[in-house]
């Protein structure tokens, strides 16, 4: 299972880098989305899959008994999802405005418009 997940993470990173190296700015943003998903999956896989009870300690106990889920990777991934969504929203607005001004989404043609 861990080998399969590592392979999926590697494929997602490779696909995202491939998409970010394309000339279209839309493909660049799609590559950024895939990259953020690959990073989230990497955090999830590295932290290990532990199926257990929520990490709550009863009032009369000093430690948790039994297997519990680790809340730190979940919090990191949730934060990363929110940040990735905000970056995506900003990039979409920026791309739309750049397309209105330049009239193309080709990065090479956008460089030709620099003065």
PDB file of C-alpha atoms in Angstrom:
ATOM      1  CA  UNK A   1       0.000   0.000   0.000  1.00  0.00           C
ATOM      2  CA  UNK A   2       2.764   2.458   0.900  1.00  0.00           C
ATOM      3  CA  UNK A   3       4.639   1.651  -2.320  1.00  0.00           C
ATOM      4  CA  UNK A   4       1.542   2.305  -4.391  1.00  0.00           C
ATOM      5  CA  UNK A   5       0.893   5.618  -2.647  1.00  0.00           C
ATOM      6  CA  UNK A   6       4.536   6.653  -3.120  1.00  0.00           C
ATOM      7  CA  UNK A   7       4.212   5.839  -6.812  1.00  0.00           C
ATOM      8  CA  UNK A   8       1.026   7.912  -7.088  1.00  0.00           C
ATOM      9  CA  UNK A   9       2.724  10.864  -5.358  1.00  0.00           C
ATOM     10  CA  UNK A  10       5.675  10.603  -7.745  1.00  0.00           C
ATOM     11  CA  UNK A  11       3.395  10.486 -10.778  1.00  0.00           C
ATOM     12  CA  UNK A  12       1.466  13.525  -9.533  1.00  0.00           C
ATOM     13  CA  UNK A  13       4.682  15.493  -8.985  1.00  0.00           C
ATOM     14  CA  UNK A  14       5.949  14.515 -12.448  1.00  0.00           C
ATOM     15  CA  UNK A  15       2.650  15.457 -14.093  1.00  0.00           C
ATOM     16  CA  UNK A  16       2.569  18.797 -12.297  1.00  0.00           C
ATOM     17  CA  UNK A  17       6.117  19.684 -13.350  1.00  0.00           C
ATOM     18  CA  UNK A  18       5.306  18.671 -16.926  1.00  0.00           C
ATOM     19  CA  UNK A  19       2.212  20.880 -16.920  1.00  0.00           C
ATOM     20  CA  UNK A  20       4.089  23.838 -15.426  1.00  0.00           C
ATOM     21  CA  UNK A  21       6.708  23.650 -18.183  1.00  0.00           C
ATOM     22  CA  UNK A  22       4.100  24.122 -20.947  1.00  0.00           C
ATOM     23  CA  UNK A  23       3.738  27.461 -22.691  1.00  0.00           C
ATOM     24  CA  UNK A  24       0.092  28.024 -21.811  1.00  0.00           C
ATOM     25  CA  UNK A  25      -0.568  29.902 -18.602  1.00  0.00           C
ATOM     26  CA  UNK A  26      -3.751  27.877 -18.027  1.00  0.00           C
ATOM     27  CA  UNK A  27      -1.691  24.674 -18.058  1.00  0.00           C
ATOM     28  CA  UNK A  28       0.681  26.315 -15.612  1.00  0.00           C
ATOM     29  CA  UNK A  29      -2.170  26.886 -13.165  1.00  0.00           C
ATOM     30  CA  UNK A  30      -3.408  23.307 -13.638  1.00  0.00           C
ATOM     31  CA  UNK A  31       0.138  22.176 -12.853  1.00  0.00           C
ATOM     32  CA  UNK A  32       0.090  24.251  -9.666  1.00  0.00           C
ATOM     33  CA  UNK A  33      -3.185  22.619  -8.619  1.00  0.00           C
ATOM     34  CA  UNK A  34      -1.758  19.146  -9.216  1.00  0.00           C
ATOM     35  CA  UNK A  35       1.419  20.121  -7.342  1.00  0.00           C
ATOM     36  CA  UNK A  36      -0.528  21.224  -4.287  1.00  0.00           C
ATOM     37  CA  UNK A  37      -2.565  18.020  -4.342  1.00  0.00           C
ATOM     38  CA  UNK A  38       0.627  15.977  -4.636  1.00  0.00           C
ATOM     39  CA  UNK A  39       2.147  17.802  -1.660  1.00  0.00           C
ATOM     40  CA  UNK A  40      -0.995  17.174   0.391  1.00  0.00           C
ATOM     41  CA  UNK A  41      -0.953  13.500  -0.507  1.00  0.00           C
ATOM     42  CA  UNK A  42       2.745  13.325   0.364  1.00  0.00           C
ATOM     43  CA  UNK A  43       2.075  14.741   3.845  1.00  0.00           C
ATOM     44  CA  UNK A  44      -0.781  12.287   4.261  1.00  0.00           C
ATOM     45  CA  UNK A  45       1.316   9.266   3.182  1.00  0.00           C
ATOM     46  CA  UNK A  46       4.400  10.214   5.215  1.00  0.00           C
ATOM     47  CA  UNK A  47       2.344  10.698   8.364  1.00  0.00           C
ATOM     48  CA  UNK A  48       1.059   7.148   8.112  1.00  0.00           C
ATOM     49  CA  UNK A  49      -2.465   5.876   8.012  1.00  0.00           C
ATOM     50  CA  UNK A  50      -3.680   5.137  11.503  1.00  0.00           C
ATOM     51  CA  UNK A  51      -7.275   4.179  11.887  1.00  0.00           C
ATOM     52  CA  UNK A  52      -8.295   4.809  15.415  1.00  0.00           C
ATOM     53  CA  UNK A  53     -10.335   6.829  17.790  1.00  0.00           C
ATOM     54  CA  UNK A  54     -10.142  10.620  17.858  1.00  0.00           C
ATOM     55  CA  UNK A  55      -7.266  11.917  19.995  1.00  0.00           C
ATOM     56  CA  UNK A  56      -9.361  12.905  22.983  1.00  0.00           C
ATOM     57  CA  UNK A  57      -8.189  12.267  26.534  1.00  0.00           C
ATOM     58  CA  UNK A  58     -10.894  11.553  29.112  1.00  0.00           C
ATOM     59  CA  UNK A  59     -10.997  13.728  32.228  1.00  0.00           C
ATOM     60  CA  UNK A  60      -9.814  10.984  34.569  1.00  0.00           C
ATOM     61  CA  UNK A  61      -6.931   9.693  32.377  1.00  0.00           C
ATOM     62  CA  UNK A  62      -3.399  11.015  31.960  1.00  0.00           C
ATOM     63  CA  UNK A  63      -2.783   9.515  28.510  1.00  0.00           C
ATOM     64  CA  UNK A  64      -4.749   8.163  25.591  1.00  0.00           C
ATOM     65  CA  UNK A  65      -5.347   4.426  25.667  1.00  0.00           C
ATOM     66  CA  UNK A  66      -5.213   2.555  22.388  1.00  0.00           C
ATOM     67  CA  UNK A  67      -4.615   3.676  18.826  1.00  0.00           C
ATOM     68  CA  UNK A  68      -5.583   7.227  18.002  1.00  0.00           C
ATOM     69  CA  UNK A  69      -5.390   9.271  14.840  1.00  0.00           C
ATOM     70  CA  UNK A  70      -2.682  11.933  14.656  1.00  0.00           C
ATOM     71  CA  UNK A  71      -4.362  15.346  14.248  1.00  0.00           C
ATOM     72  CA  UNK A  72      -1.258  17.269  13.122  1.00  0.00           C
ATOM     73  CA  UNK A  73      -1.105  15.989   9.508  1.00  0.00           C
ATOM     74  CA  UNK A  74      -4.826  16.560   9.159  1.00  0.00           C
ATOM     75  CA  UNK A  75      -4.444  20.157  10.324  1.00  0.00           C
ATOM     76  CA  UNK A  76      -1.488  20.720   7.981  1.00  0.00           C
ATOM     77  CA  UNK A  77      -3.375  19.330   5.000  1.00  0.00           C
ATOM     78  CA  UNK A  78      -6.474  21.367   5.794  1.00  0.00           C
ATOM     79  CA  UNK A  79      -4.378  24.528   6.006  1.00  0.00           C
ATOM     80  CA  UNK A  80      -2.621  23.650   2.748  1.00  0.00           C
ATOM     81  CA  UNK A  81      -5.964  23.137   1.005  1.00  0.00           C
ATOM     82  CA  UNK A  82      -7.166  26.584   2.078  1.00  0.00           C
ATOM     83  CA  UNK A  83      -3.928  28.237   0.972  1.00  0.00           C
ATOM     84  CA  UNK A  84      -3.954  26.383  -2.364  1.00  0.00           C
ATOM     85  CA  UNK A  85      -7.525  27.475  -3.022  1.00  0.00           C
ATOM     86  CA  UNK A  86      -6.695  31.110  -2.330  1.00  0.00           C
ATOM     87  CA  UNK A  87      -3.645  30.960  -4.612  1.00  0.00           C
ATOM     88  CA  UNK A  88      -5.798  29.342  -7.305  1.00  0.00           C
ATOM     89  CA  UNK A  89      -8.455  32.056  -7.025  1.00  0.00           C
ATOM     90  CA  UNK A  90      -5.801  34.770  -7.295  1.00  0.00           C
ATOM     91  CA  UNK A  91      -4.153  33.053 -10.273  1.00  0.00           C
ATOM     92  CA  UNK A  92      -7.458  32.707 -12.130  1.00  0.00           C
ATOM     93  CA  UNK A  93      -8.210  36.413 -11.700  1.00  0.00           C
ATOM     94  CA  UNK A  94      -4.677  37.301 -12.758  1.00  0.00           C
ATOM     95  CA  UNK A  95      -4.867  35.066 -15.838  1.00  0.00           C
ATOM     96  CA  UNK A  96      -8.231  36.519 -16.832  1.00  0.00           C
ATOM     97  CA  UNK A  97      -6.897  40.057 -16.603  1.00  0.00           C
ATOM     98  CA  UNK A  98      -3.714  39.159 -18.485  1.00  0.00           C
ATOM     99  CA  UNK A  99      -5.776  37.544 -21.231  1.00  0.00           C
ATOM    100  CA  UNK A 100      -7.959  40.664 -21.505  1.00  0.00           C
ATOM    101  CA  UNK A 101      -4.904  42.902 -21.852  1.00  0.00           C
ATOM    102  CA  UNK A 102      -2.677  40.729 -24.042  1.00  0.00           C
ATOM    103  CA  UNK A 103      -5.256  38.612 -25.862  1.00  0.00           C
ATOM    104  CA  UNK A 104      -3.405  35.323 -25.515  1.00  0.00           C
ATOM    105  CA  UNK A 105      -2.458  32.762 -22.883  1.00  0.00           C
ATOM    106  CA  UNK A 106       0.863  31.821 -24.508  1.00  0.00           C
ATOM    107  CA  UNK A 107       3.727  32.793 -22.211  1.00  0.00           C
ATOM    108  CA  UNK A 108       6.140  33.428 -25.105  1.00  0.00           C
ATOM    109  CA  UNK A 109       3.735  35.905 -26.705  1.00  0.00           C
ATOM    110  CA  UNK A 110       3.189  37.569 -23.331  1.00  0.00           C
ATOM    111  CA  UNK A 111       6.932  38.219 -23.085  1.00  0.00           C
ATOM    112  CA  UNK A 112       6.861  39.935 -26.493  1.00  0.00           C
ATOM    113  CA  UNK A 113       4.443  42.545 -25.127  1.00  0.00           C
ATOM    114  CA  UNK A 114       6.938  43.767 -22.500  1.00  0.00           C
ATOM    115  CA  UNK A 115       8.227  47.274 -23.149  1.00  0.00           C
TER     116      UNK A 115
END
